[in-house]
Short mmCIF file of C-alpha atoms and ligand atoms in Angstrom, two decimals:
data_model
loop_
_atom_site.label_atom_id
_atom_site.label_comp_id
_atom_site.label_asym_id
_atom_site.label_seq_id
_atom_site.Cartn_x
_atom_site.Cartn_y
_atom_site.Cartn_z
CA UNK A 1 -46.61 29.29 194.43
CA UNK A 2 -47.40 30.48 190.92
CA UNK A 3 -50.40 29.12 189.27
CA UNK A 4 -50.21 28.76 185.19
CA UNK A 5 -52.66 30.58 183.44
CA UNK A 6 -55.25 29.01 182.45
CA UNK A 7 -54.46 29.10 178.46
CA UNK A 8 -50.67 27.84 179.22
CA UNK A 9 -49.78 25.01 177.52
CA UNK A 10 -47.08 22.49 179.37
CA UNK A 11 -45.71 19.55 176.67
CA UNK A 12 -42.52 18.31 175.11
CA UNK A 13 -40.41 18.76 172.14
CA UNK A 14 -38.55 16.34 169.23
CA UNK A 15 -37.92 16.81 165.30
CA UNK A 16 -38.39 14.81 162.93
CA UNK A 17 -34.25 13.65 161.67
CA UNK A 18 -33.91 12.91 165.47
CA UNK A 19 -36.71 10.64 165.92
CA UNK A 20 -38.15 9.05 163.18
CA UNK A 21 -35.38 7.19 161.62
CA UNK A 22 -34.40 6.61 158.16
CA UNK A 23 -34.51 10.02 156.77
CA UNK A 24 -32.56 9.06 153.71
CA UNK A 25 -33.41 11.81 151.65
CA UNK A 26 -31.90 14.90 153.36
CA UNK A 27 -28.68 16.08 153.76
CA UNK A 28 -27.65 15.06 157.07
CA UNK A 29 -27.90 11.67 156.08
CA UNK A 30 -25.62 12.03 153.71
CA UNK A 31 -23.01 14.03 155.72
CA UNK A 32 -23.70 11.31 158.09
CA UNK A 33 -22.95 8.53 155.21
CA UNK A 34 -20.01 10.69 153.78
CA UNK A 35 -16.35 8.87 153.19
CA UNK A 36 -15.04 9.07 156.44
CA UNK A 37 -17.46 10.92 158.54
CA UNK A 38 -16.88 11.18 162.31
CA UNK A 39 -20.82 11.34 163.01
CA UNK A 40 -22.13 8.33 163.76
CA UNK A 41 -25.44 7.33 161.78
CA UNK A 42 -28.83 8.26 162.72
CA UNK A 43 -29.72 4.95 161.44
CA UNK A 44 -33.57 4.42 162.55
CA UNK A 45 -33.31 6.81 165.32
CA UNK A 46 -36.46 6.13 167.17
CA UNK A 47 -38.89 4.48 164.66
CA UNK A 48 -41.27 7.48 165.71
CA UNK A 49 -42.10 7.78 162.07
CA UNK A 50 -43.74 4.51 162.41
CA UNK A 51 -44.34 4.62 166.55
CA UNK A 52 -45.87 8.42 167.10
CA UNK A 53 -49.34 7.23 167.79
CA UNK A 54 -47.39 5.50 170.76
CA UNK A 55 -45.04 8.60 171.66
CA UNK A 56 -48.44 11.01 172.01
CA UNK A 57 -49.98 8.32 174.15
CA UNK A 58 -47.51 8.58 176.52
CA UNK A 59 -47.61 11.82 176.86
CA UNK A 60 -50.83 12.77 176.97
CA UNK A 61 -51.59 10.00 179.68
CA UNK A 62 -48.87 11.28 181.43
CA UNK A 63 -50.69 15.06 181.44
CA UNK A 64 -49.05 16.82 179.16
CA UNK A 65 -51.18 19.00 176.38
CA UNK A 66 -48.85 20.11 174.03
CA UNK A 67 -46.67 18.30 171.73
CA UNK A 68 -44.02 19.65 169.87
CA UNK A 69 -42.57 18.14 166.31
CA UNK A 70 -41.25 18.66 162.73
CA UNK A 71 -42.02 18.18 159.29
CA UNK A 72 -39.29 16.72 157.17
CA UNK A 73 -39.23 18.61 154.03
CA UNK A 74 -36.41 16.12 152.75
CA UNK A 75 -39.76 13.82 153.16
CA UNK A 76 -42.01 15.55 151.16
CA UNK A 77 -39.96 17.03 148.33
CA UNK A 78 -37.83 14.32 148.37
CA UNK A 79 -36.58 15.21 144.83
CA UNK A 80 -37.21 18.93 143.76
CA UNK A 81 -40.63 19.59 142.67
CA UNK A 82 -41.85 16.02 143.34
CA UNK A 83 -44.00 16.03 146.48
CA UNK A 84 -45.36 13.05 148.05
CA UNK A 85 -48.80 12.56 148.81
CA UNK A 86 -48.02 9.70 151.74
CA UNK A 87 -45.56 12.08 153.42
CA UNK A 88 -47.99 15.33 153.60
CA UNK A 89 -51.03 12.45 154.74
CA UNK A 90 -48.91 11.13 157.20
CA UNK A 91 -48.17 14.58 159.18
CA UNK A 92 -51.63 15.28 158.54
CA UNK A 93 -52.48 12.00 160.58
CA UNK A 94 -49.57 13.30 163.31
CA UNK A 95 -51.76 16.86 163.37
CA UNK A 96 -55.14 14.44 163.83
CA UNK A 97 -53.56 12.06 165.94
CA UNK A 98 -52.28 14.81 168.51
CA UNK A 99 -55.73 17.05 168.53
CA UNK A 100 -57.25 13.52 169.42
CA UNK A 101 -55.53 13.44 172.47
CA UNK A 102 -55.61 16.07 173.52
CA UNK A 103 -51.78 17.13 173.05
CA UNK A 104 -51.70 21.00 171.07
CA UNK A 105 -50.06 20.23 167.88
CA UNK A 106 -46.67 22.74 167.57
CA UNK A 107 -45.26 22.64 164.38
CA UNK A 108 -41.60 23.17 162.94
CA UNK A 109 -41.32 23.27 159.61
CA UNK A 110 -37.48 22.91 159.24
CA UNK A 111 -35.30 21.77 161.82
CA UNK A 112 -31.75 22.21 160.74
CA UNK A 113 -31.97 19.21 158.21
CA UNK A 114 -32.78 20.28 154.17
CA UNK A 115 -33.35 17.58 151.44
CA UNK A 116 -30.21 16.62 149.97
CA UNK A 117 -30.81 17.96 146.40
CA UNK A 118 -31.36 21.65 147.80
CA UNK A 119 -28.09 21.19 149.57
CA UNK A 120 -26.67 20.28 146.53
CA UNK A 121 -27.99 23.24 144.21
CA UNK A 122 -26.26 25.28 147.05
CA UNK A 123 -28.49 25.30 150.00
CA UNK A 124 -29.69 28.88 151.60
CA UNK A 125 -27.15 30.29 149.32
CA UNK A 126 -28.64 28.91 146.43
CA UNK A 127 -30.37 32.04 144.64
CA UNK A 128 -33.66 30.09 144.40
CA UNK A 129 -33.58 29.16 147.99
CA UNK A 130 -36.03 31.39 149.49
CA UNK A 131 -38.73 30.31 146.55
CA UNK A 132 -37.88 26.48 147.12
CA UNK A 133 -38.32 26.88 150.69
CA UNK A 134 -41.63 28.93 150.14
CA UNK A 135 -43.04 26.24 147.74
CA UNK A 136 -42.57 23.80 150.41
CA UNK A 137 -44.12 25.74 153.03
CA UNK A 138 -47.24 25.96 150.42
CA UNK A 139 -47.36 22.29 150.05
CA UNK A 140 -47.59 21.39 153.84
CA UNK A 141 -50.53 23.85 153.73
CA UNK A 142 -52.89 20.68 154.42
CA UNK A 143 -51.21 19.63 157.10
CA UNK A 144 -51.35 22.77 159.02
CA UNK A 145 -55.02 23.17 158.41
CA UNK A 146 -55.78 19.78 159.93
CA UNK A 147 -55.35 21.53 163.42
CA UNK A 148 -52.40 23.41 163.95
CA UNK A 149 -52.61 27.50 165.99
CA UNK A 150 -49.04 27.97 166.13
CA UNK A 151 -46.21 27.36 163.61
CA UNK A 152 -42.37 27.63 164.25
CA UNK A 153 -41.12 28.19 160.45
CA UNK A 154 -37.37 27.85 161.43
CA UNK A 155 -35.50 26.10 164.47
CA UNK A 156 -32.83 27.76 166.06
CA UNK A 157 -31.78 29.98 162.30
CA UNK A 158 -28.88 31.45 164.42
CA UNK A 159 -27.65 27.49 164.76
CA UNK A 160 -28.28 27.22 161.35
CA UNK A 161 -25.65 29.71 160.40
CA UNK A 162 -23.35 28.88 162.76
CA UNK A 163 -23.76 25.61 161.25
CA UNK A 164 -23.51 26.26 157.64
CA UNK A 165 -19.56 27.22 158.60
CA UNK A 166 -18.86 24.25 159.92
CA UNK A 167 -20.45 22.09 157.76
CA UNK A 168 -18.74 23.43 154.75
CA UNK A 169 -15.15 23.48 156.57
CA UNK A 170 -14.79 27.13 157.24
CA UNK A 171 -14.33 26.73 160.75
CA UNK A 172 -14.54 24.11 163.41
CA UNK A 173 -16.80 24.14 166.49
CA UNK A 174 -15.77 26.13 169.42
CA UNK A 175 -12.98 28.11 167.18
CA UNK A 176 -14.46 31.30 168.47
CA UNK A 177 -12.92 33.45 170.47
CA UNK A 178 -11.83 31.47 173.77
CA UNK A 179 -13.35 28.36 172.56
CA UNK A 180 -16.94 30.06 171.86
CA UNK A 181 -18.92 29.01 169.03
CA UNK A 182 -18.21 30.80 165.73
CA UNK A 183 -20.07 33.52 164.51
CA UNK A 184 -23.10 33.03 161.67
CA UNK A 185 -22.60 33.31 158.27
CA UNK A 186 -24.16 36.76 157.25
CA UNK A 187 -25.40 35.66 153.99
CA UNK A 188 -27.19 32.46 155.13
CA UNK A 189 -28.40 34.89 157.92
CA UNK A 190 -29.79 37.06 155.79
CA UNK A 191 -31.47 34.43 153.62
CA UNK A 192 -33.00 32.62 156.81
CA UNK A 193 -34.57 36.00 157.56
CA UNK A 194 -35.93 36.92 154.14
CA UNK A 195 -36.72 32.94 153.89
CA UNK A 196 -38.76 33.40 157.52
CA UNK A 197 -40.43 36.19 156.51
CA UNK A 198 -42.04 35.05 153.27
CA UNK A 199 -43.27 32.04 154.71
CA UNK A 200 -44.97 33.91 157.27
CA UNK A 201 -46.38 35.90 154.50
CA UNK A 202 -47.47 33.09 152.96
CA UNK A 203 -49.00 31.61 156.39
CA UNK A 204 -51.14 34.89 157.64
CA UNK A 205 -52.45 35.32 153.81
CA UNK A 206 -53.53 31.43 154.18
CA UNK A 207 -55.33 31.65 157.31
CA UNK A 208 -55.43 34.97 159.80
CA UNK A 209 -55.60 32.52 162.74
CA UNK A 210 -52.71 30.93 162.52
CA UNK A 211 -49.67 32.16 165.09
CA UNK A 212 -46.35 32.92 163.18
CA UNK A 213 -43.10 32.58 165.09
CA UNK A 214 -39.22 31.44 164.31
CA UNK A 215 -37.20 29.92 167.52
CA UNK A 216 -33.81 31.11 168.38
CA UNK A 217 -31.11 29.48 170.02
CA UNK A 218 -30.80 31.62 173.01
CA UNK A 219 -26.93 32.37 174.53
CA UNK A 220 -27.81 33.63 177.82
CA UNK A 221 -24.78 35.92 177.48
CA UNK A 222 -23.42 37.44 180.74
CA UNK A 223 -19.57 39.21 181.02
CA UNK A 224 -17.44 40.70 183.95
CA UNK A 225 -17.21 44.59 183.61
CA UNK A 226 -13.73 44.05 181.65
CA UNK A 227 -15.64 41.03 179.15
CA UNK A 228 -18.80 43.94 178.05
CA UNK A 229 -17.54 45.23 174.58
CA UNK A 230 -17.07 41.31 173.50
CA UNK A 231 -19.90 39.95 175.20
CA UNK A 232 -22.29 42.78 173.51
CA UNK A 233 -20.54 42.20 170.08
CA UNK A 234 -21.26 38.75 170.66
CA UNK A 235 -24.81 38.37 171.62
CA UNK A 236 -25.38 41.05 169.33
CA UNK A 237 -24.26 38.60 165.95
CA UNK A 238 -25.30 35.53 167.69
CA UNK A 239 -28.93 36.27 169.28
CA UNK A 240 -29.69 39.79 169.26
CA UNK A 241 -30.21 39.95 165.32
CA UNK A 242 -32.29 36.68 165.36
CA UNK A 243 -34.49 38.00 167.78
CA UNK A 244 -35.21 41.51 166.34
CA UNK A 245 -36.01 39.54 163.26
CA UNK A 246 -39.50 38.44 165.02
CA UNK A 247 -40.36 41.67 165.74
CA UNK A 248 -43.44 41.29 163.46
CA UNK A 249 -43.91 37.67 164.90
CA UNK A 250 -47.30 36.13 166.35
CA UNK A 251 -44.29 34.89 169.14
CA UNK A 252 -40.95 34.21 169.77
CA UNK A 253 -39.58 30.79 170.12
CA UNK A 254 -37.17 30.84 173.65
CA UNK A 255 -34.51 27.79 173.47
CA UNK A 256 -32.06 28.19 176.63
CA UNK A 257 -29.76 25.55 178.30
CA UNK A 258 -26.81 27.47 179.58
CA UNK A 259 -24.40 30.11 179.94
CA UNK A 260 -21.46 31.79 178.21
CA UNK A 261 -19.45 34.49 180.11
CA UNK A 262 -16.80 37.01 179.00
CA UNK A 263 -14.06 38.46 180.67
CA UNK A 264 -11.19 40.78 178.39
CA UNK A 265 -9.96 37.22 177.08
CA UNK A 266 -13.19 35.89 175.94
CA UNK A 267 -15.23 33.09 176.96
CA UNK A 268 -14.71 32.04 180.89
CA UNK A 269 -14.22 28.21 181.41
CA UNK A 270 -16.30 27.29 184.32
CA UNK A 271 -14.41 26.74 187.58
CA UNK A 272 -13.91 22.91 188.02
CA UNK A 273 -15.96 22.85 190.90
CA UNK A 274 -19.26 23.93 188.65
CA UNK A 275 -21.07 20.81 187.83
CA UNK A 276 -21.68 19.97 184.31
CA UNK A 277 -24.29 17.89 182.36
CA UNK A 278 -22.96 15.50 179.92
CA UNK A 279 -22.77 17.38 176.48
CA UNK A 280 -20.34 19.34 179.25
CA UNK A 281 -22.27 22.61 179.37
CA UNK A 282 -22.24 24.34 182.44
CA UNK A 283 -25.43 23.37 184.91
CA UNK A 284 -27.30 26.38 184.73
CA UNK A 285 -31.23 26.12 185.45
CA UNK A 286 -31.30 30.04 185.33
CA UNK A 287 -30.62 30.17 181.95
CA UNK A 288 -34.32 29.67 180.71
CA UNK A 289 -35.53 32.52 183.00
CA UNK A 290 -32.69 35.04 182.14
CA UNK A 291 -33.43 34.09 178.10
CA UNK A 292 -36.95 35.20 179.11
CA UNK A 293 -36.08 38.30 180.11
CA UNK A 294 -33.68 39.57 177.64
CA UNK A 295 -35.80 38.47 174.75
CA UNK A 296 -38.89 39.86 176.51
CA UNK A 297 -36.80 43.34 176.90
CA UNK A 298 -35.84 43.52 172.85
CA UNK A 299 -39.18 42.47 171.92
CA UNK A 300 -41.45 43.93 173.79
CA UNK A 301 -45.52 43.22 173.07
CA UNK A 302 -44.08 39.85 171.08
CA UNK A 303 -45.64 36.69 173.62
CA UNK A 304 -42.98 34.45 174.12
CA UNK A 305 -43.26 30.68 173.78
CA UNK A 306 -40.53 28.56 175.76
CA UNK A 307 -40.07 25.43 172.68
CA UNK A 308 -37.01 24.10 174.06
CA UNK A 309 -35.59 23.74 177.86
CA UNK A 310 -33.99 20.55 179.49
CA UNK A 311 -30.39 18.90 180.23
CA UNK A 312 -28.66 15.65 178.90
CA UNK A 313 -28.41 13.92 182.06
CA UNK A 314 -28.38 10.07 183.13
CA UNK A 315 -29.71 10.84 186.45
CA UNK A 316 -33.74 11.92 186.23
CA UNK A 317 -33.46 13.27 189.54
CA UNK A 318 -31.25 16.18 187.82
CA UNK A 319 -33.30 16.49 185.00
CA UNK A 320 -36.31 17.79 187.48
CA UNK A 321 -33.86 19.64 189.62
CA UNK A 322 -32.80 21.35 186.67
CA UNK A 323 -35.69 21.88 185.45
CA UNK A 324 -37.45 22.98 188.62
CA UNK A 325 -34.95 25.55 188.82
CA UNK A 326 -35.67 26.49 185.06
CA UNK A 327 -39.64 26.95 185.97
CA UNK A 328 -39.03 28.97 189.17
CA UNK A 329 -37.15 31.25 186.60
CA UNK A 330 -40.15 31.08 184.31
CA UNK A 331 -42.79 31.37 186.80
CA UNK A 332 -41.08 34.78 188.22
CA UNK A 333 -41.11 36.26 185.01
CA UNK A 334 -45.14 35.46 184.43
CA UNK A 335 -44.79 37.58 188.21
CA UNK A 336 -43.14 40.35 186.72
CA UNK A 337 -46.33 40.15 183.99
CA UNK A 338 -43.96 38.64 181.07
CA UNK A 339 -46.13 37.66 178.26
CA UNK A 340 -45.04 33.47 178.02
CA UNK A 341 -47.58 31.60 176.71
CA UNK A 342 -46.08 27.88 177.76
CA UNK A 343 -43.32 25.96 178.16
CA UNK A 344 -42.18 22.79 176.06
CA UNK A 345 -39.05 20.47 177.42
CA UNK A 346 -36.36 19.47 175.24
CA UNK A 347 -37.07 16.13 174.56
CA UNK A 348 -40.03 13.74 174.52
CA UNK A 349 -37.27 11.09 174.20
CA UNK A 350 -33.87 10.31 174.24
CA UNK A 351 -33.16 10.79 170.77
CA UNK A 352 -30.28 11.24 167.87
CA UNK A 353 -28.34 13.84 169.06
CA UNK A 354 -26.82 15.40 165.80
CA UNK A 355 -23.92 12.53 165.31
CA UNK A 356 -23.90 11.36 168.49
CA UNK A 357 -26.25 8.85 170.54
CA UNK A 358 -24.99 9.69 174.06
CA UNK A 359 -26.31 12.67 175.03
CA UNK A 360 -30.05 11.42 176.93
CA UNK A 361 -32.23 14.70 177.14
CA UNK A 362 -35.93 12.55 176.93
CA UNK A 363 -38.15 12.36 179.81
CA UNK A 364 -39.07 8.78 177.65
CA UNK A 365 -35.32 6.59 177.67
CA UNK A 366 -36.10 4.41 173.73
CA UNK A 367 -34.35 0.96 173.68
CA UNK A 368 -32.23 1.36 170.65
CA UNK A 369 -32.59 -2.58 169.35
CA UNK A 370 -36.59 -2.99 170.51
CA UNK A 371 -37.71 0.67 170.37
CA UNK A 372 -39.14 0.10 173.74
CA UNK A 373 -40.42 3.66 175.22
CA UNK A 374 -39.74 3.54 179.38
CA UNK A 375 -40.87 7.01 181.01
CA UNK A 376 -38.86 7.93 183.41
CA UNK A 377 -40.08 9.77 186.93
CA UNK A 378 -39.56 13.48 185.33
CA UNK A 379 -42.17 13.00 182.48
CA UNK A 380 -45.05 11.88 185.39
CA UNK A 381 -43.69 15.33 187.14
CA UNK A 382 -44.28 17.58 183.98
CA UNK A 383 -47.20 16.02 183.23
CA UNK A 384 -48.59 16.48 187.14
CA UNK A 385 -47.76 20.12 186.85
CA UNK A 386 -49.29 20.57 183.07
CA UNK A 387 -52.41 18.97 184.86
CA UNK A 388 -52.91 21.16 188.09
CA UNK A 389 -51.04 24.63 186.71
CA UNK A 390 -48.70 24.55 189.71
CA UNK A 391 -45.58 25.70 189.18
CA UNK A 392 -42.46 23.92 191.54
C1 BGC B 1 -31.82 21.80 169.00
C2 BGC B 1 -32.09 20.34 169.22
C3 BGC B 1 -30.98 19.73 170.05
C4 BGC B 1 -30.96 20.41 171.39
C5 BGC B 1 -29.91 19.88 172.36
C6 BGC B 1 -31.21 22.51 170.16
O1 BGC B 1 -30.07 23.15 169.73
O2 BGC B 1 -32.94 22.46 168.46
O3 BGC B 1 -32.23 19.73 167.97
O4 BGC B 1 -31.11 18.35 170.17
O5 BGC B 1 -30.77 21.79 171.26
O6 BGC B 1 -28.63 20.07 171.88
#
């Protein structure tokens, strides 16, 4: 059995547009509030803006010591170049309020959602973008110094681009090749990057303690021997580039849930035997361990932070299968003397999943009419192994 060392920190991830509710000021809201948009409303998500105190309770009395969130920016720029004192106080009282407990404070400072006047002016390919985003990085300053080590400036960039296609009507999801996702937009990409790297800048000249890192949505790409050229070319545009950009990182953010596999005619389907989980990705607890090592191989010397794993699943019996599988993976890479510094589950709670309310990834279920938090039997299990570092 592999025992966690001693400096590893166990917890859970959320951000802020899927939790705290009412995030009327950024542009997801309004795509969410367009004429005729198919995504249904995030509404008041989880009231965690007004219920974290009661969010980091649970989990710290459940064991866990790390506790993963997001700063809105839409919050505290909510029109451009007017900050707001109460926003920047209250994620300084989140900072507080999680040191308190006990829980390590892991910051994001954007997680896909912008405020909706920077979306406006043109977004990442506005040619100010880079300073706007800066600026707000600058401002949140205060909250970082009220007890955060380790900073994720960007979630998942490589999502982001992806994203930025669909959300402008380029393409529509899965219109790659066999169904895949499409491939980033190269000039948002190379904005996210230049964008990542000045706030890091900005971060280390701030305070040399502070630990630097981006997190990348990780493909887990795997082809038969006919599927290689594609599957390289694709992992190459889709990962590979996202992860050589932390090459000068503090760590790299690892965020795996599945598969995708190539033959000669692009993406493989599953066979209908292979059990799915309910956002229909293919069950595949390896995933986090194989992530591990690929990202370990291209960066090599760069300590590797897991700041999303988990599974949309109604039965909490498959969400620890899963994810025991996922921490065997894990723990025989910390064997094999891979530098991962912890592991944080995607979610805390059963949140708003990006348009859609069905998918449940929270080891907390939230009552959507009385906001009433029930853990559910895999959040006592994480917090039982974040308590005696023994891996499954
Ligand atoms: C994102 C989360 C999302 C999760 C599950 C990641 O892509 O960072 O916001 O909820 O995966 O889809």
């Amino acid at each position: 059995m592999t025992l966690l060392p001693t400096r590893f920190v166990i917890g859970a991830s959320t951000s802020a547009h899927q939790t705290e509710g009412n995030n009327v000021a950024s542009d997801w809201w309004a795509l969410e509030h367009a004429d005729g948009s198919p995504m249904a409303a995030s509404g008041d998500a989880c009231d965690s803006f007004e219920r974290w105190p009661q969010d980091m309770d649970i989990a710290a009395a459940a064991g866990l010591n790390a506790y993963r969130f997001s700063i809105e920016w839409a919050r505290i720029e909510p029109a451009p170049g007017q900050w707001s004192a109460a926003a920047i106080d209250h994620y300084r009282r989140m900072v507080q309020g999680a040191r308190e407990r006990g829980l390590e404070p892991i910051v994001t400072l954007h997680h896909f959602t912008n405020p909706a006047w920077f979306a406006r002016a043109g977004g990442w390919l506005a040619p100010d973008a880079v300073e706007r985003f800066t600026a707000y990085v600058e401002t949140v300053l205060p909250v970082l110094d009220a007890g955060v080590s380790r900073v994720v400036t960007i979630n998942e960039p490589n999502m982001v681009a992806i994203m930025h296609r669909v959300l402008t009507g380029e393409v529509t999801l899965g219109s790659g090749l066999g169904g895949l996702l499409p491939l980033p937009h190269e000039g948002v990409r190379d904005v996210l990057i230049a964008a990542h790297g000045a706030a890091r800048s900005l971060l280390r000249a701030h305070r040399g303690d502070l630990a630097v890192g981006w997190s990348v949505a990780n493909q887990t790409v795997q082809w038969t021997a006919a599927g290689a050229e594609q599957g390289r070319a694709y992992r190459a545009a889709v990962e590979d580039v996202w992860l050589s950009a932390a090459v000068h990182d503090d760590f790299i953010g690892v965020q795996a849930y599945t598969r995708t596999v190539f033959d000669a005619d692009g993406k493989v389907e599953p066979e209908a035997h292979v059990a799915r989980t309910t956002t229909g990705w293919e069950y595949y607890p390896e995933a986090l361990g194989e992530s591990i090592r690929h990202t370990a191989d291209l960066l090599p010397g760069v300590p590797i932070l897991v700041t999303e794993n988990g599974i949309s699943t109604r039965s909490d019996e498959q969400r620890i299968a899963y994810t025991t599988g996922a921490l065997q993976g894990l723990g025989a890479c910390l064997d094999d003397g891979i530098d991962v510094r912890g592991y944080l589950h995607w979610s805390l709670l059963d949140n708003y999943e990006w348009g859609n309310w069905e998918p449940t990834f929270g080891l907390i279920a939230v009552d959507r009419t009385t906001f009433a938090r029930t853990p559910k039997p895999s959040l006592a299990w994480l917090g039982e192994i974040a308590r005696t570092g023994r891996m499954p």
